[in-house]
Structure formats: structure tokens, C-alpha cells
């Protein structure tokens, strides 16, 4: 059986094209790499290189071997990642969400049902969440649309409606609702870590300027001291009301409404059954 390190060194040579550059990238000596390439040829029983006094290069067999070695290393790496992810999943739950509020709303429920496990969370892109669920990087994901992959179990969780918060003397303060057209020329405070809501702002509010804040503390401080509008949601306002000097106005556009779903691998459905049942009961009661 060919050892993995030989394939790694061989693909490095195929990538860099010379023994010296490949050896440098691998942090080994050039003679050691030369010996490895000869050992690989001996184990395969074929010649992989064209050799002359100045240099060596891959022959046609070597080029095929390099492609196959790269594919094999990719499969090997994927296998290692999946095994490690599965092992972690037995002792921990890694959660990824495409928006912050649904994640903060879900974490206490997870702690209630799985308090003896390590629970971690992060914001991620929708495609990355689904891919992470499939390869076990994440055990639970929060999506802003139902999962389409048949390997995933998906259940409705919570809805949000996007609002803006403006000072009481702002030009929009007396409006019952606003649309994206009303944002033309406005400057908004925007929190950096709002997941899919940030993409919506940039895609649908092209006439607006955004003053990006990296921390919620800095955004809240600016909101208290300035008249800049900022964003909130109906769900977020239940736990974090806006200040007395501000009013909240709903954005009446289809994209300003979001329904979030909790997903996991079908194979985890039984393991997380009590948690999903509590989510279902919460949805019915609300």
C-alpha cells in the first residue's frame, strides 16, 4: 500500500514543477524528495518522470498519476474530516445560523435539552450551512428557507419582520410604513454581523449608505447620540426595545419578512426529537 506522504510529496512536485520548489514548500531537503519520488516509482512499478541532466518533469503516466493522487488525497482528507466531525458530534453540538436573532432564541432551548453537551454557534452563509450539515461540520442549522436536500430534516421555527428605528424628528418618523424606495440617499447604521439581513440591505437598498459597526455596543451608542436610522425586527424588539427618543417603522416589502427553519441530518432526527418537539409546541402556541 502506498503511503500517504509519498502522494502528498508527489502532488507537491506536480504543482510546483521543480524538486527545489516542491521541497521548499514541504520543508524537506531536495535529496529527501528525490528519494521519495524514486520510492513511489518503485512501488507503482512504472516510470513517472522524464529525467535529464538539468531537471526532471512528469511524463504522461506521471501526469495521470498526479491527477489520481490529488483525487485520492482529497477523498482521504474528506474522510478524516467527516470522522472527526462525527466524533465531535457525539460530545458537542455545533450550530450555524444565517441570522442572529433565531440563533439567540434557540440557544436556551438547546441548553435546556442538551445542557451536558458542549454547544457552540456561529453565523454562516446559507449554502455553507447546508453543506456543513451534510458533512457533519454542523449538527443543527438555521436556514431562511426550507432545506431542499432530502438528507436533511427541516422544521419551521420563527418569523421576523424587518423594521427601521428612527429618531422622532426624522423625516420618516410619522410614516405608518416604508418601502425600499424611501431609503434613497439615507445613511443607516448597520451592524456587521446580521447574516442574511445584511445581504438584503445591500441588494435592495442600493440608494442608501451604510455605516457599518463591528460591535452592537458601538451601534447602540451611535443610535443614542445621533439621528441616524438603524434596523431592528419585530422579534428583536420583544427582548431589546428601542429607546424612548425613537420610533420603529415596518418595511412593507416581501423581502422584509423572513421565516426561519431548523434543520439537521435525518439520521439525527431521533437524537434531537425532544428538542424538535419543543420547537413544534412553541410554534403552535405562538
GROMACS .gro file of C-alpha atoms in nm:
model
  286
    1UNK     CA    1   0.000   0.000   0.000
    2UNK     CA    2   0.133   0.341  -0.098
    3UNK     CA    3   0.194   0.570   0.198
    4UNK     CA    4   0.005   0.900   0.202
    5UNK     CA    5   0.318   1.110   0.247
    6UNK     CA    6   0.451   0.987  -0.088
    7UNK     CA    7   0.136   1.102  -0.265
    8UNK     CA    8   0.147   1.437  -0.085
    9UNK     CA    9   0.506   1.494  -0.193
   10UNK     CA   10   0.429   1.377  -0.548
   11UNK     CA   11   0.135   1.618  -0.585
   12UNK     CA   12   0.354   1.897  -0.449
   13UNK     CA   13   0.606   1.829  -0.726
   14UNK     CA   14   0.323   1.825  -0.983
   15UNK     CA   15   0.203   2.163  -0.852
   16UNK     CA   16   0.540   2.341  -0.830
   17UNK     CA   17   0.714   2.177  -1.127
   18UNK     CA   18   1.062   2.151  -0.976
   19UNK     CA   19   1.217   1.947  -0.698
   20UNK     CA   20   1.363   2.256  -0.531
   21UNK     CA   21   1.035   2.449  -0.513
   22UNK     CA   22   0.837   2.143  -0.406
   23UNK     CA   23   1.093   2.056  -0.137
   24UNK     CA   24   1.083   2.413  -0.009
   25UNK     CA   25   0.701   2.404   0.016
   26UNK     CA   26   0.719   2.073   0.204
   27UNK     CA   27   1.001   2.189   0.434
   28UNK     CA   28   1.220   1.894   0.343
   29UNK     CA   29   1.551   1.864   0.160
   30UNK     CA   30   1.567   1.817  -0.216
   31UNK     CA   31   1.758   1.484  -0.188
   32UNK     CA   32   1.488   1.354   0.051
   33UNK     CA   33   1.218   1.446  -0.203
   34UNK     CA   34   1.415   1.279  -0.483
   35UNK     CA   35   1.431   0.959  -0.280
   36UNK     CA   36   1.058   0.972  -0.218
   37UNK     CA   37   0.985   1.011  -0.591
   38UNK     CA   38   1.206   0.711  -0.670
   39UNK     CA   39   1.035   0.508  -0.396
   40UNK     CA   40   0.692   0.593  -0.541
   41UNK     CA   41   0.804   0.478  -0.886
   42UNK     CA   42   0.937   0.155  -0.737
   43UNK     CA   43   0.611   0.085  -0.550
   44UNK     CA   44   0.400   0.153  -0.860
   45UNK     CA   45   0.638  -0.032  -1.089
   46UNK     CA   46   0.627   0.243  -1.352
   47UNK     CA   47   0.827   0.545  -1.458
   48UNK     CA   48   0.663   0.877  -1.368
   49UNK     CA   49   0.930   1.122  -1.483
   50UNK     CA   50   1.132   1.235  -1.780
   51UNK     CA   51   1.486   1.284  -1.649
   52UNK     CA   52   1.775   1.479  -1.799
   53UNK     CA   53   2.083   1.641  -1.650
   54UNK     CA   54   1.915   1.976  -1.586
   55UNK     CA   55   1.577   1.875  -1.444
   56UNK     CA   56   1.302   1.616  -1.419
   57UNK     CA   57   0.943   1.653  -1.536
   58UNK     CA   58   0.631   1.439  -1.536
   59UNK     CA   59   0.579   1.204  -1.828
   60UNK     CA   60   0.225   1.118  -1.945
   61UNK     CA   61   0.197   0.839  -1.688
   62UNK     CA   62   0.313   1.080  -1.421
   63UNK     CA   63   0.052   1.337  -1.520
   64UNK     CA   64  -0.223   1.075  -1.487
   65UNK     CA   65  -0.077   0.960  -1.155
   66UNK     CA   66  -0.072   1.319  -1.029
   67UNK     CA   67  -0.440   1.370  -1.110
   68UNK     CA   68  -0.537   1.043  -0.941
   69UNK     CA   69  -0.316   1.116  -0.640
   70UNK     CA   70  -0.482   1.456  -0.597
   71UNK     CA   71  -0.827   1.295  -0.608
   72UNK     CA   72  -0.722   1.030  -0.357
   73UNK     CA   73  -0.578   1.287  -0.117
   74UNK     CA   74  -0.900   1.488  -0.141
   75UNK     CA   75  -1.104   1.177  -0.056
   76UNK     CA   76  -0.868   1.093   0.228
   77UNK     CA   77  -0.895   1.445   0.368
   78UNK     CA   78  -1.273   1.435   0.342
   79UNK     CA   79  -1.283   1.102   0.523
   80UNK     CA   80  -1.068   1.234   0.807
   81UNK     CA   81  -1.282   1.548   0.842
   82UNK     CA   82  -1.606   1.352   0.848
   83UNK     CA   83  -1.479   1.105   1.107
   84UNK     CA   84  -1.355   1.384   1.331
   85UNK     CA   85  -1.680   1.578   1.285
   86UNK     CA   86  -1.885   1.272   1.375
   87UNK     CA   87  -1.674   1.212   1.685
   88UNK     CA   88  -1.725   1.575   1.793
   89UNK     CA   89  -2.098   1.544   1.731
   90UNK     CA   90  -2.121   1.271   1.995
   91UNK     CA   91  -1.997   1.515   2.259
   92UNK     CA   92  -2.097   1.854   2.123
   93UNK     CA   93  -2.350   2.038   1.908
   94UNK     CA   94  -2.220   2.293   1.660
   95UNK     CA   95  -2.494   2.531   1.542
   96UNK     CA   96  -2.482   2.757   1.239
   97UNK     CA   97  -2.741   3.024   1.162
   98UNK     CA   98  -2.797   3.259   0.870
   99UNK     CA   99  -2.931   3.530   1.106
  100UNK     CA  100  -2.853   3.630   1.466
  101UNK     CA  101  -3.194   3.653   1.638
  102UNK     CA  102  -3.317   3.299   1.558
  103UNK     CA  103  -2.989   3.163   1.693
  104UNK     CA  104  -3.017   3.360   2.019
  105UNK     CA  105  -3.378   3.244   2.055
  106UNK     CA  106  -3.285   2.881   2.000
  107UNK     CA  107  -2.978   2.856   2.226
  108UNK     CA  108  -3.169   2.847   2.560
  109UNK     CA  109  -3.384   2.562   2.426
  110UNK     CA  110  -3.075   2.368   2.323
  111UNK     CA  111  -2.920   2.425   2.665
  112UNK     CA  112  -3.241   2.300   2.826
  113UNK     CA  113  -3.237   1.974   2.632
  114UNK     CA  114  -2.861   1.918   2.594
  115UNK     CA  115  -2.705   2.100   2.887
  116UNK     CA  116  -2.449   1.824   2.936
  117UNK     CA  117  -2.301   1.877   2.589
  118UNK     CA  118  -2.071   2.149   2.456
  119UNK     CA  119  -2.282   2.381   2.239
  120UNK     CA  120  -2.115   2.626   2.003
  121UNK     CA  121  -2.269   2.863   1.749
  122UNK     CA  122  -2.170   3.080   1.455
  123UNK     CA  123  -2.320   3.284   1.172
  124UNK     CA  124  -2.271   3.140   0.824
  125UNK     CA  125  -2.392   3.169   0.466
  126UNK     CA  126  -2.695   2.961   0.369
  127UNK     CA  127  -2.504   2.736   0.124
  128UNK     CA  128  -2.229   2.684   0.379
  129UNK     CA  129  -2.480   2.580   0.644
  130UNK     CA  130  -2.642   2.314   0.425
  131UNK     CA  131  -2.303   2.181   0.317
  132UNK     CA  132  -2.186   2.182   0.680
  133UNK     CA  133  -2.492   1.984   0.790
  134UNK     CA  134  -2.429   1.725   0.521
  135UNK     CA  135  -2.063   1.673   0.615
  136UNK     CA  136  -2.131   1.694   0.991
  137UNK     CA  137  -1.941   2.018   1.047
  138UNK     CA  138  -2.269   2.147   1.193
  139UNK     CA  139  -2.524   1.934   1.372
  140UNK     CA  140  -2.805   2.191   1.366
  141UNK     CA  141  -2.859   2.473   1.119
  142UNK     CA  142  -3.097   2.766   1.096
  143UNK     CA  143  -3.200   2.847   0.739
  144UNK     CA  144  -3.418   3.119   0.589
  145UNK     CA  145  -3.589   2.872   0.357
  146UNK     CA  146  -3.678   2.502   0.380
  147UNK     CA  147  -3.390   2.265   0.310
  148UNK     CA  148  -3.413   2.112  -0.036
  149UNK     CA  149  -3.173   1.822   0.019
  150UNK     CA  150  -3.359   1.502   0.104
  151UNK     CA  151  -3.090   1.402   0.354
  152UNK     CA  152  -3.196   1.690   0.580
  153UNK     CA  153  -3.490   1.707   0.821
  154UNK     CA  154  -3.634   2.059   0.841
  155UNK     CA  155  -3.890   2.223   1.069
  156UNK     CA  156  -4.035   2.574   1.084
  157UNK     CA  157  -3.901   2.777   1.375
  158UNK     CA  158  -3.963   3.151   1.389
  159UNK     CA  159  -4.050   3.453   1.174
  160UNK     CA  160  -3.912   3.806   1.167
  161UNK     CA  161  -4.026   4.131   1.007
  162UNK     CA  162  -3.766   4.397   0.935
  163UNK     CA  163  -3.822   4.750   1.074
  164UNK     CA  164  -3.621   5.068   1.083
  165UNK     CA  165  -3.566   5.265   1.401
  166UNK     CA  166  -3.556   5.642   1.353
  167UNK     CA  167  -3.545   5.942   1.585
  168UNK     CA  168  -3.878   6.114   1.647
  169UNK     CA  169  -3.773   6.418   1.447
  170UNK     CA  170  -3.661   6.217   1.141
  171UNK     CA  171  -3.838   6.286   0.811
  172UNK     CA  172  -3.982   5.930   0.810
  173UNK     CA  173  -4.090   5.924   1.176
  174UNK     CA  174  -4.461   5.979   1.105
  175UNK     CA  175  -4.490   5.715   0.835
  176UNK     CA  176  -4.706   5.407   0.901
  177UNK     CA  177  -4.470   5.200   0.687
  178UNK     CA  178  -4.188   5.247   0.438
  179UNK     CA  179  -4.059   5.077   0.124
  180UNK     CA  180  -3.711   5.036  -0.018
  181UNK     CA  181  -3.761   5.343  -0.239
  182UNK     CA  182  -3.782   5.558   0.074
  183UNK     CA  183  -3.417   5.477   0.157
  184UNK     CA  184  -3.275   5.675  -0.135
  185UNK     CA  185  -2.994   5.899  -0.009
  186UNK     CA  186  -3.029   5.794   0.357
  187UNK     CA  187  -2.736   5.689   0.574
  188UNK     CA  188  -2.806   5.393   0.802
  189UNK     CA  189  -2.623   5.239   1.093
  190UNK     CA  190  -2.576   4.871   1.013
  191UNK     CA  191  -2.438   4.600   1.239
  192UNK     CA  192  -2.173   4.392   1.061
  193UNK     CA  193  -2.295   4.058   1.191
  194UNK     CA  194  -2.659   4.034   1.084
  195UNK     CA  195  -2.627   3.740   0.845
  196UNK     CA  196  -2.877   3.727   0.560
  197UNK     CA  197  -3.028   4.065   0.656
  198UNK     CA  198  -2.703   4.235   0.553
  199UNK     CA  199  -2.724   4.087   0.204
  200UNK     CA  200  -3.083   4.212   0.178
  201UNK     CA  201  -2.977   4.565   0.273
  202UNK     CA  202  -2.706   4.578   0.008
  203UNK     CA  203  -2.920   4.414  -0.264
  204UNK     CA  204  -3.247   4.603  -0.215
  205UNK     CA  205  -3.136   4.939  -0.071
  206UNK     CA  206  -2.883   5.042  -0.332
  207UNK     CA  207  -2.961   5.411  -0.291
  208UNK     CA  208  -2.871   5.409   0.078
  209UNK     CA  209  -2.536   5.450   0.251
  210UNK     CA  210  -2.440   5.214   0.532
  211UNK     CA  211  -2.225   5.299   0.831
  212UNK     CA  212  -2.102   4.955   0.929
  213UNK     CA  213  -2.045   4.889   1.300
  214UNK     CA  214  -1.845   4.590   1.420
  215UNK     CA  215  -1.995   4.576   1.769
  216UNK     CA  216  -2.351   4.614   1.893
  217UNK     CA  217  -2.228   4.844   2.170
  218UNK     CA  218  -2.089   5.094   1.917
  219UNK     CA  219  -2.409   5.082   1.713
  220UNK     CA  220  -2.631   5.138   2.017
  221UNK     CA  221  -2.410   5.426   2.134
  222UNK     CA  222  -2.436   5.596   1.793
  223UNK     CA  223  -2.811   5.536   1.785
  224UNK     CA  224  -2.844   5.714   2.121
  225UNK     CA  225  -2.626   6.009   2.026
  226UNK     CA  226  -2.725   6.065   1.659
  227UNK     CA  227  -3.031   6.073   1.435
  228UNK     CA  228  -2.901   5.802   1.203
  229UNK     CA  229  -3.165   5.536   1.130
  230UNK     CA  230  -3.082   5.175   1.212
  231UNK     CA  231  -3.250   4.839   1.165
  232UNK     CA  232  -3.442   4.617   1.403
  233UNK     CA  233  -3.708   4.346   1.379
  234UNK     CA  234  -4.037   4.276   1.548
  235UNK     CA  235  -3.886   3.970   1.718
  236UNK     CA  236  -3.573   4.154   1.833
  237UNK     CA  237  -3.780   4.438   1.982
  238UNK     CA  238  -3.951   4.190   2.216
  239UNK     CA  239  -3.624   4.150   2.406
  240UNK     CA  240  -3.448   4.478   2.316
  241UNK     CA  241  -3.698   4.767   2.292
  242UNK     CA  242  -3.590   5.079   2.105
  243UNK     CA  243  -3.510   5.393   2.303
  244UNK     CA  244  -3.771   5.648   2.412
  245UNK     CA  245  -3.647   5.902   2.157
  246UNK     CA  246  -3.703   5.664   1.865
  247UNK     CA  247  -3.991   5.507   1.676
  248UNK     CA  248  -3.998   5.180   1.482
  249UNK     CA  249  -4.148   5.172   1.133
  250UNK     CA  250  -4.216   4.846   0.944
  251UNK     CA  251  -4.068   4.791   0.599
  252UNK     CA  252  -4.354   4.672   0.380
  253UNK     CA  253  -4.172   4.470   0.118
  254UNK     CA  254  -4.193   4.092   0.065
  255UNK     CA  255  -3.819   4.056   0.130
  256UNK     CA  256  -3.856   4.226   0.469
  257UNK     CA  257  -4.040   3.921   0.601
  258UNK     CA  258  -3.836   3.611   0.684
  259UNK     CA  259  -3.933   3.268   0.809
  260UNK     CA  260  -3.656   3.059   0.959
  261UNK     CA  261  -3.626   2.682   0.973
  262UNK     CA  262  -3.421   2.448   1.189
  263UNK     CA  263  -3.253   2.161   1.008
  264UNK     CA  264  -3.039   1.858   1.085
  265UNK     CA  265  -2.942   1.533   0.918
  266UNK     CA  266  -3.226   1.280   0.902
  267UNK     CA  267  -3.001   1.044   1.098
  268UNK     CA  268  -3.006   1.291   1.392
  269UNK     CA  269  -3.384   1.335   1.394
  270UNK     CA  270  -3.436   1.074   1.666
  271UNK     CA  271  -3.145   1.206   1.875
  272UNK     CA  272  -3.293   1.559   1.872
  273UNK     CA  273  -3.659   1.451   1.887
  274UNK     CA  274  -3.737   1.615   2.225
  275UNK     CA  275  -3.582   1.942   2.110
  276UNK     CA  276  -3.776   1.949   1.784
  277UNK     CA  277  -4.097   1.862   1.969
  278UNK     CA  278  -4.048   2.161   2.197
  279UNK     CA  279  -3.991   2.382   1.892
  280UNK     CA  280  -4.310   2.248   1.736
  281UNK     CA  281  -4.509   2.313   2.054
  282UNK     CA  282  -4.372   2.668   2.071
  283UNK     CA  283  -4.474   2.732   1.708
  284UNK     CA  284  -4.829   2.605   1.770
  285UNK     CA  285  -4.870   2.818   2.083
  286UNK     CA  286  -4.748   3.130   1.906
   0.00000   0.00000   0.00000
